[in-house]
Every structure is written in structure tokens, then in C-alpha cells.
Short mmCIF file of C-alpha atoms in Angstrom, two decimals:
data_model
loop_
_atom_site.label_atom_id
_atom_site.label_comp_id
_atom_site.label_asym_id
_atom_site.label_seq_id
_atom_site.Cartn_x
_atom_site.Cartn_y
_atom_site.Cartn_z
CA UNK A 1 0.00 0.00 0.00
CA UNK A 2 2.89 2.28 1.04
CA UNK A 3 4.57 2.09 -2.52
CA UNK A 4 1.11 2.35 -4.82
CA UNK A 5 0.25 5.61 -2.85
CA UNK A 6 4.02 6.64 -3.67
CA UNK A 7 3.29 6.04 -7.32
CA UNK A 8 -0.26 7.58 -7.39
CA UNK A 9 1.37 10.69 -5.90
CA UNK A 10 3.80 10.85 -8.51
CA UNK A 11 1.38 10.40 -11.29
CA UNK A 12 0.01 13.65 -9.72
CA UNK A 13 2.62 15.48 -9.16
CA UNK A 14 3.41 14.73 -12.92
CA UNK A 15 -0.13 15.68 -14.03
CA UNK A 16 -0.34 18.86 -12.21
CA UNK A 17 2.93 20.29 -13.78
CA UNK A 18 1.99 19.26 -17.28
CA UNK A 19 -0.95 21.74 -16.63
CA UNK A 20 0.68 24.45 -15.27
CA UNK A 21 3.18 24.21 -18.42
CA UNK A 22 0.72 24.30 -21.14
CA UNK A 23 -1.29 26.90 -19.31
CA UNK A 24 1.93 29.21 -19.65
CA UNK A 25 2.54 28.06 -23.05
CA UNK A 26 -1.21 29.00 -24.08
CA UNK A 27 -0.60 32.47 -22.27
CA UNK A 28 2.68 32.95 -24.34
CA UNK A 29 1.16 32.87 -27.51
CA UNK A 30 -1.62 35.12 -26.65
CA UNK A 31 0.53 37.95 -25.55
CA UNK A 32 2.48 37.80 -29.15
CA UNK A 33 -0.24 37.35 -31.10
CA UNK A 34 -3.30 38.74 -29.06
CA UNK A 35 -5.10 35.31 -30.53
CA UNK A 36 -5.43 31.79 -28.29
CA UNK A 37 -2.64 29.47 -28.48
CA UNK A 38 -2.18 27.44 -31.87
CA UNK A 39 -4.42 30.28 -33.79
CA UNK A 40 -3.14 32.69 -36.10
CA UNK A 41 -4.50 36.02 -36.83
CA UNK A 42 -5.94 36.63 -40.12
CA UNK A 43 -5.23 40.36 -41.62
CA UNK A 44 -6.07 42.20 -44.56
CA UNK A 45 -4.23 44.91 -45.85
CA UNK A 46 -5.33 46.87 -48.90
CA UNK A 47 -3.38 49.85 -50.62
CA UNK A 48 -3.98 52.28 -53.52
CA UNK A 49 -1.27 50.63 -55.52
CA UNK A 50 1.68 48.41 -55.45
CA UNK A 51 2.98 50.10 -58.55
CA UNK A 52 4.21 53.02 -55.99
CA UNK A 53 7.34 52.05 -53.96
CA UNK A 54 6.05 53.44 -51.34
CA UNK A 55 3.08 50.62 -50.89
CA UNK A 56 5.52 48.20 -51.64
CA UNK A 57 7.40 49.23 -48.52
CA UNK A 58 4.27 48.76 -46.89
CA UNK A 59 3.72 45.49 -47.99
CA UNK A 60 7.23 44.71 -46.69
CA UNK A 61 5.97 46.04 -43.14
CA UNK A 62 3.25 43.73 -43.29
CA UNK A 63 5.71 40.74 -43.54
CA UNK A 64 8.02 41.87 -41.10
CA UNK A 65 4.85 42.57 -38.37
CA UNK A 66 3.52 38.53 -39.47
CA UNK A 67 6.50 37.47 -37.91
CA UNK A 68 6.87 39.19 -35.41
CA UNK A 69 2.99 38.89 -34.52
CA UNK A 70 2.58 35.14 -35.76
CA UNK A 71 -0.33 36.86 -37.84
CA UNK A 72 -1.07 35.77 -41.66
CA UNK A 73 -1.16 38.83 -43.52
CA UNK A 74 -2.73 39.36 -46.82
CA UNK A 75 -1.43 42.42 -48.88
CA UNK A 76 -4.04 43.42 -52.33
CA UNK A 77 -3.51 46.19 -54.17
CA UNK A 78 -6.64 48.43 -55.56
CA UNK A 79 -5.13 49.46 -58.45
CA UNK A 80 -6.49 53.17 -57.70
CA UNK A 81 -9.87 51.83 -58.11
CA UNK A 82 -12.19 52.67 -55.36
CA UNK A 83 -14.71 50.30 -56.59
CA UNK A 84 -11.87 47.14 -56.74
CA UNK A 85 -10.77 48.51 -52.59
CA UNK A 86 -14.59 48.30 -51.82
CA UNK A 87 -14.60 44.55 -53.32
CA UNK A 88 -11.37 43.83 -51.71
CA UNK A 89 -12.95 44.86 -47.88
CA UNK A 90 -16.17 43.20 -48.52
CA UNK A 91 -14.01 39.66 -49.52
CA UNK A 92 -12.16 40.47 -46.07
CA UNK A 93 -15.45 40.52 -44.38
CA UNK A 94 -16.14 36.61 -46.30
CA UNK A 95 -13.02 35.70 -45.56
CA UNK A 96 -13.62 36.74 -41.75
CA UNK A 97 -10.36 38.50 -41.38
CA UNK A 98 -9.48 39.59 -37.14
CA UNK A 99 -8.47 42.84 -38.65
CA UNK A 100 -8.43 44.86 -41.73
CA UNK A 101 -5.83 47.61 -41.93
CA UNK A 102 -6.74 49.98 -45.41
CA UNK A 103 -5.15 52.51 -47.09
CA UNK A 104 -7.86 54.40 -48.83
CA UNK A 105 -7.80 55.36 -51.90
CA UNK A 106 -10.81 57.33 -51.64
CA UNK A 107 -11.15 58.78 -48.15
CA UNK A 108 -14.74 59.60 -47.96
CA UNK A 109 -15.51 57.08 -50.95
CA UNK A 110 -14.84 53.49 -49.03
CA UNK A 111 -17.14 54.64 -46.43
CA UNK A 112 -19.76 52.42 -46.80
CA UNK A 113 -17.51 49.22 -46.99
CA UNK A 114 -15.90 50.70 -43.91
CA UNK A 115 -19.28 50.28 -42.51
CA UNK A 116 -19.95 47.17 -43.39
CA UNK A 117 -16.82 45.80 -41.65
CA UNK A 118 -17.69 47.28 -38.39
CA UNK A 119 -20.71 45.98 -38.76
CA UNK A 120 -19.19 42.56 -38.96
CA UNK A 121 -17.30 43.22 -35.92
CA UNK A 122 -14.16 43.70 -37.59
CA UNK A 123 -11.61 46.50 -36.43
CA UNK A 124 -10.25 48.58 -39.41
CA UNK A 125 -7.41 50.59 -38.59
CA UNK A 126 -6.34 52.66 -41.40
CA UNK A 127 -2.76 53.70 -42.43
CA UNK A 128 -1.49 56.47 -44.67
CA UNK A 129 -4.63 58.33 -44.02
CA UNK A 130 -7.89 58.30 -42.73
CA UNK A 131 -11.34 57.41 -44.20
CA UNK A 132 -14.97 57.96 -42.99
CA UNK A 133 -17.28 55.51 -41.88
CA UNK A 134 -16.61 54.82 -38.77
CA UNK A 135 -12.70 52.83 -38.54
CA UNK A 136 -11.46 52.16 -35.10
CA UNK A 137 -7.68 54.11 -35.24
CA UNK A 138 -5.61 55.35 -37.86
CA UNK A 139 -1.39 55.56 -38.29
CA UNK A 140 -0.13 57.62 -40.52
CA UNK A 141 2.97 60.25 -40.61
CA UNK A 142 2.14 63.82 -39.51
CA UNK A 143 1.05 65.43 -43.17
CA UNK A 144 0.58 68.83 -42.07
CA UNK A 145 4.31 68.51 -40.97
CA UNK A 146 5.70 67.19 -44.06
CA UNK A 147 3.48 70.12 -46.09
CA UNK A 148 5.30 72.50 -43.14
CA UNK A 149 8.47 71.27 -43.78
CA UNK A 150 8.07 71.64 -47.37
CA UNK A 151 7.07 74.68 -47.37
CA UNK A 152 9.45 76.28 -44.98
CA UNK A 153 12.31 74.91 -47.12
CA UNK A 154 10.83 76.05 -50.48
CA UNK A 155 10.15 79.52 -48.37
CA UNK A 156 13.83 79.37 -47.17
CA UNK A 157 15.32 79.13 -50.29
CA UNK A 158 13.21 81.58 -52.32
CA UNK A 159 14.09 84.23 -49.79
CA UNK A 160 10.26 84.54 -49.75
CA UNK A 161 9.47 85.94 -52.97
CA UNK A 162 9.04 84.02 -56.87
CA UNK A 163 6.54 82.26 -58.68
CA UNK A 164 5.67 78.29 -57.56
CA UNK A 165 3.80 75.24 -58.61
CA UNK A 166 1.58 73.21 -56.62
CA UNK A 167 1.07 69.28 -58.13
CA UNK A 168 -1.83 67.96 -55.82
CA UNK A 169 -3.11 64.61 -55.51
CA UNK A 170 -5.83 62.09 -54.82
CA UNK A 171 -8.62 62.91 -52.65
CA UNK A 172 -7.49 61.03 -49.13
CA UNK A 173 -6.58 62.47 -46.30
CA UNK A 174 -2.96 62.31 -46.05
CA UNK A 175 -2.83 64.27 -49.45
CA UNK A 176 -5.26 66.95 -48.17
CA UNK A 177 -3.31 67.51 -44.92
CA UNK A 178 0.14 68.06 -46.76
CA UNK A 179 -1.75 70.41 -48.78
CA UNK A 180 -2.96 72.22 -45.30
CA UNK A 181 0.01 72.57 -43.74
CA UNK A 182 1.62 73.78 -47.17
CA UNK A 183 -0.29 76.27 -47.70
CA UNK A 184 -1.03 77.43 -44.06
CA UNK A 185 2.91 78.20 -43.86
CA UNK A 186 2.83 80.16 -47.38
CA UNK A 187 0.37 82.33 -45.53
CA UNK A 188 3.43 84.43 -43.81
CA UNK A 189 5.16 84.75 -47.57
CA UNK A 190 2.47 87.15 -49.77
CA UNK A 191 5.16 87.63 -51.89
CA UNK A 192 5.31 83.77 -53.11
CA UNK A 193 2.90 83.23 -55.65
CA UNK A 194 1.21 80.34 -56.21
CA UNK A 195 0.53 80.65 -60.60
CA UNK A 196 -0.71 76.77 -60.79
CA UNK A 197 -2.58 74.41 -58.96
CA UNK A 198 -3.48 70.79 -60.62
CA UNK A 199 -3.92 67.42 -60.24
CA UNK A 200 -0.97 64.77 -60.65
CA UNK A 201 -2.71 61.73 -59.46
CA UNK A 202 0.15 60.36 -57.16
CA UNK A 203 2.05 58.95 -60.38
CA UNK A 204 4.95 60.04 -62.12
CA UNK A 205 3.15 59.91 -65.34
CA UNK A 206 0.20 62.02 -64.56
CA UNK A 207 2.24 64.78 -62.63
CA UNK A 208 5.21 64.75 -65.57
CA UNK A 209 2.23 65.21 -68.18
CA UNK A 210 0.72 67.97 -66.07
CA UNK A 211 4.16 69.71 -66.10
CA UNK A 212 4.44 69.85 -69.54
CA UNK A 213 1.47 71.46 -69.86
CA UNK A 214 1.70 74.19 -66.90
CA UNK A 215 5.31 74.80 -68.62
CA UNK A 216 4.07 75.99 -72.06
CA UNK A 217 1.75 78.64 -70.03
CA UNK A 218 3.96 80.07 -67.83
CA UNK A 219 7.86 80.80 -67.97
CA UNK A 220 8.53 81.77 -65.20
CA UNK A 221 8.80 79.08 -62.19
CA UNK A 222 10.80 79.23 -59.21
CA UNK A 223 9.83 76.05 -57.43
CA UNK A 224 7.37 73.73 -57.42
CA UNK A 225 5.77 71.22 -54.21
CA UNK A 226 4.60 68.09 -55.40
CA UNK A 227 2.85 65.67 -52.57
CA UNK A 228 4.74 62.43 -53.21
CA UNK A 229 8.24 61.50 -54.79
CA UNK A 230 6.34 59.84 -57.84
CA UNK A 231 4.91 63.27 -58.64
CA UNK A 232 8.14 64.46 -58.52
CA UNK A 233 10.38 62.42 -60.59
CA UNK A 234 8.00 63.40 -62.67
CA UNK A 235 7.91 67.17 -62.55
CA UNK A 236 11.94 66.64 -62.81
CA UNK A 237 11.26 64.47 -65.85
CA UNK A 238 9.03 67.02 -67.44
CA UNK A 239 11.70 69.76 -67.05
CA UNK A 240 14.53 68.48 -68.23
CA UNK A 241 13.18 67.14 -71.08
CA UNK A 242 11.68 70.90 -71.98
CA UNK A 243 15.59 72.13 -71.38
CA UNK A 244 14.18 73.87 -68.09
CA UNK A 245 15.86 71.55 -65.25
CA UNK A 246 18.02 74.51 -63.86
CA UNK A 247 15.06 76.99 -63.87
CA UNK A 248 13.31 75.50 -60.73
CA UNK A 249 13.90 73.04 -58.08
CA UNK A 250 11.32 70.80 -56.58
CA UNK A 251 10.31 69.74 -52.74
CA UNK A 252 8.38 66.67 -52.12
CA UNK A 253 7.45 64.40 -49.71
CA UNK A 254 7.95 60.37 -48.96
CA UNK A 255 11.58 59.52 -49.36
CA UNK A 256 11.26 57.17 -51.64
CA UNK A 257 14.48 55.35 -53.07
CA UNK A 258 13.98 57.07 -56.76
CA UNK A 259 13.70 60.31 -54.48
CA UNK A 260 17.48 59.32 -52.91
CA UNK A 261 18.84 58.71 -56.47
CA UNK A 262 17.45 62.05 -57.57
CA UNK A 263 18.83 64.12 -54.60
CA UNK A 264 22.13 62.51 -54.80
CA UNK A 265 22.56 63.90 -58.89
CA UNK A 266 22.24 67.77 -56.69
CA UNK A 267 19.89 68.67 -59.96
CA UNK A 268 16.44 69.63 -59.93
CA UNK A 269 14.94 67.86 -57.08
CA UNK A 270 16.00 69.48 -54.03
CA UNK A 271 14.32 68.06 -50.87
CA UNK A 272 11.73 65.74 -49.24
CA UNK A 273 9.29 65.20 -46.45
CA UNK A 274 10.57 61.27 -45.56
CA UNK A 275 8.35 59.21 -44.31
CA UNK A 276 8.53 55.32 -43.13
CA UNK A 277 5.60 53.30 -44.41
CA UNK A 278 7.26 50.13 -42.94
CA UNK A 279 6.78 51.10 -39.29
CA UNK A 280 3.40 52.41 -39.92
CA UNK A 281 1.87 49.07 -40.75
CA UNK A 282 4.21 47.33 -37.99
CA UNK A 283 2.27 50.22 -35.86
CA UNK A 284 -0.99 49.33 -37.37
CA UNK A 285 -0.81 45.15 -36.60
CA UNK A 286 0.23 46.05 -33.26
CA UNK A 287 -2.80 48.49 -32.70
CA UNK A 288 -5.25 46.61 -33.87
CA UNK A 289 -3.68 43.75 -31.56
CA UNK A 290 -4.38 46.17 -28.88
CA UNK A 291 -8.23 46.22 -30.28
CA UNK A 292 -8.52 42.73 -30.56
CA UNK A 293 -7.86 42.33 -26.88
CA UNK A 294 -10.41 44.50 -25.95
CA UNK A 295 -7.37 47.55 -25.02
CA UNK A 296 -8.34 51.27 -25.62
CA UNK A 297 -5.97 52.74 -28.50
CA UNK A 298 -5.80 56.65 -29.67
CA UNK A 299 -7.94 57.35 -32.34
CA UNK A 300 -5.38 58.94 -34.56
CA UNK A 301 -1.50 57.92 -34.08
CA UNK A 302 1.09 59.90 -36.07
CA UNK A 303 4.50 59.34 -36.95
CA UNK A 304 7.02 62.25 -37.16
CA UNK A 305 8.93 63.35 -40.84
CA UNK A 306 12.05 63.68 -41.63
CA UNK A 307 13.09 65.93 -43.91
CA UNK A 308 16.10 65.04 -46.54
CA UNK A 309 17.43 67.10 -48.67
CA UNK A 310 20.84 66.83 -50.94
CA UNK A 311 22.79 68.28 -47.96
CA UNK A 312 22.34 65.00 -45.97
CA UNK A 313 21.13 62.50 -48.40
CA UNK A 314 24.02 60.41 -47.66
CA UNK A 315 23.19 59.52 -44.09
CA UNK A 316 19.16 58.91 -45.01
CA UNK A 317 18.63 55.33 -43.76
CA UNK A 318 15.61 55.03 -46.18
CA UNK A 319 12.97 52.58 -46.50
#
């Protein structure tokens, strides 16, 4: 009798640390992944386009945060189609993704798919700009900082006075807010004139088209801000293939690798805003982590700008 109670307490002793084991194990997982143990969480991440570098560097983010969050992340591209991005949240809803992180295309145009997620009881947390319809957080870099910057620097080296371009974009937020704070600082320079204002579309063919054009009217440019380094490749394009590329320089924003190449020939293209799409999305998986296990997040987060210019290209660390 002594020994089988000796070997029905071991058998317990045995049992009960098995438990305790797996019970850490199961608690483990959870805190990296915000998901029970042995389940991965399923993400969707939609951008404009992955024809821009920038998205691409986004995309890259996306793997990096899978790993590090034992997530399986899905990356789609819209094609700058608002109606394909609506299609692409609503198969994320089917698919009945944990999390949906968008970068809109159309701020106030995915709305209603927006909706419908939340409706689902899906977090979206947007990145690279807001949208409407009712998304639980957004990351993005401070626009109105990188418009400030680029502005200030365009400013600095005018001396406040000459002519100047403006190549806008598409109609999301992040576009709009670079616009703001551009324009808010040109408010304390009367003497810079803003003599065109148009669309490029985000793309390097667009903007280098709309150059062209804005060139034959006027002959007389100083500078010109363009809100993303496609846009301005382009505007350099455009210029130097009219015989104008030491007329005007040009101040951007993203700090894209084409950008780096471009400041690094000390031509045309003089500065821009950099921002770090990578750690935005790592940001984004790790907020809507937060979400998932039932946390309170900030409704907006923003991530500072650095600006580059060809004075310190060279120690950029890039994207």
C-alpha cells in the first residue's frame, strides 16, 4: 500500500505540472499574437497601388509585423480603383479577417464598406490616411508637418518671394493635410505666388504630363511642391526634357528610393518630407492587436517626418 500511494502521488505530481506548463505556453502565444494558443490572426491589408514604392514598402511592413505577430497577412492592391478597394474589404469581411488595416484610396468614398466591416465586428485601422465611416484608429505620418516642412524649405530658399507650382493629388486624407500645412505656412510669404494648382494623381506619369502642360503657359517658375516623390520624378522628368531643369527646383514628400537617387545627382529635385511606411503598418498590426484584446488605442496615431534634402542625403537610412 505504502509504494502504490508513492506512485499515485507521482502520477500527480506529474499531471499537475503538465498543466501548469501548457497553461503558460497557451498564455505565451496570446501575448504575441493577441489570438489563443495554436491560432493565427488573419489580416487584410489593402493599398492604392503596389505600382508606388512606397506601398511596396508597406507590404514589406506587413511581412516583417507577421512574424513578429505570428499573424497571416494578406497584402491586395486596388489598383487606384475605389470600386476594386470596396470589393477587396467586402471579400475580407467573407473571408472573416481579425483585422483589416486599409489605405484608402478614396477617403470619404470606401465609407460604406468601412461600414460594413464594423458591422461585422471587424476593427479597421487605417494607415497612410484616414477614411470615414466609422474605422477604429488610424497611423499615418504627420502630413501637415511634411506640407510644413516643405514649405518652410521652399520659403527658405526663395528668400520669400518668386513664382511656384503646386502638383496635388488624390482625394485622401494624407494628401489633403500636406496640402494644409503647405499652404497654411505660405500664408506668412504674400510675396510667393502660387501661378498653378493641378492634379498629378500620385504617379509620375500624370504629374510629368501635367508639367508639360503648366510649362508651355507660364515661364517663369521658381519652385514647385509636389505631394509624393512619384509626382516628382516626374515634374523633374518634365523639365529636363523641356531644357528647363536649372530653372526650378522641386520639394516633395515620402523619401522614396527614386527620391534618394534624384537628390544625390544635386539637380532639380532638391528636398523631401521622408516618411517610413514600414513602421506604420508594424504600428498598425500592433494596434489593432491592442483592439482585438479589448485595449483602448488613440484614435489617430502619427508618426514624425524627416526631412532630406541633398545636404544629408548620404546619411538617409531610407525605406
Amino acid at each position: 500500500m505504502l509504494i502504490l500511494s508513492a506512485v499515485l502521488l507521482v502520477l500527480m505530481s506529474a499531471c499537475s505540472s503538465g498543466t501548469d506548463t501548457a497553461a503558460t505556453g497557451t498564455q505565451d502565444a496570446k501575448s504575441a499574437s493577441g489570438t489563443e494558443s495554436g491560432k493565427k490572426l488573419k489580416i487584410g491589408l489593402t493599398v492604392p497601388t503596389l505600382g508606388n514604392p512606397f506601398f511596396v514598402a508597406m507590404s514589406k511592413g506587413a511581412q516583417l509585423a507577421a512574424v513578429k505577430y505570428n499573424a497571416d497577412i494578406t497584402t491586395v492592391s486596388a489598383d487606384q480603383d475605389l470600386a476594386k478597394q470596396t470589393a477587396q474589404i467586402e471579400d475580407f469581411i467573407t473571408k472573416k479577417m481579425d483585422l483589416i488595416l486599409l489605405s484608402p484610396f478614396d477617403s470619404k468614398g470606401i465609407a460604406a464598406a468601412v461600414q460594413e466591416a464594423k458591422n461585422a465586428g471587424i476593427p479597421v485601422i487605417c494607415v497612410d490616411g484616414s477614411a470615414e465611416g466609422g474605422i477604429t484608429s488610424v497611423v499615418m505620418s504627420d502630413n501637415v508637418m511634411a506640407g510644413q516642412q516643405a514649405a518652410k524649405y521652399l520659403a527658405d530658399r526663395l528668400k520669400g518671394k518668386g513664382n511656384i507650382v503646386i502638383i496635388d493629388g488624390p482625394p485622401v486624407s494624407a494628401v489633403t493635410d500636406r496640402i494644409k500645412g503647405f499652404e497654411d505656412i505660405l500664408k506668412g510669404f504674400p510675396d510667393i505666388k502660387v501661378i498653378a494648382k493641378q492634379n498629378g494623381e500620385g504617379n509620375r506619369e500624370k504629374a510629368l504630363s501635367v508639367m508639360e502642360n503648366i510649362m508651355q503657359a507660364n515661364k517663369n517658375i521658381d519652385a514647385v511642391f509636389t505631394i509624393n516623390d512619384q509626382e516628382g520624378v516626374g515634374v523633374k522628368i518634365a523639365a529636363e526634357q523641356a531644357g528647363r531643369g536649372d530653372e526650378f527646383f522641386i520639394s516633395s514628400v515620402d523619401g522614396a528610393p527614386e527620391a534618394v537617387e534624384a537628390l544625390k545627382e544635386k539637380k532639380a529635385f532638391a528636398a523631401t518630407s521622408a516618411q517610413f511606411p514600414n513602421e506604420m503598418v508594424v504600428k498598425a498590426v500592433e494596434t489593432g492587436i491592442k483592439v482585438i484584446g479589448g485595449e483602448k488605442v488613440d484614435p489617430q496615431i502619427l508618426i514624425p517626418v524627416e526631412q532630406i534634402t541633398q545636404d544629408n542625403v548620404s546619411s538617409y537610412r531610407g525605406w
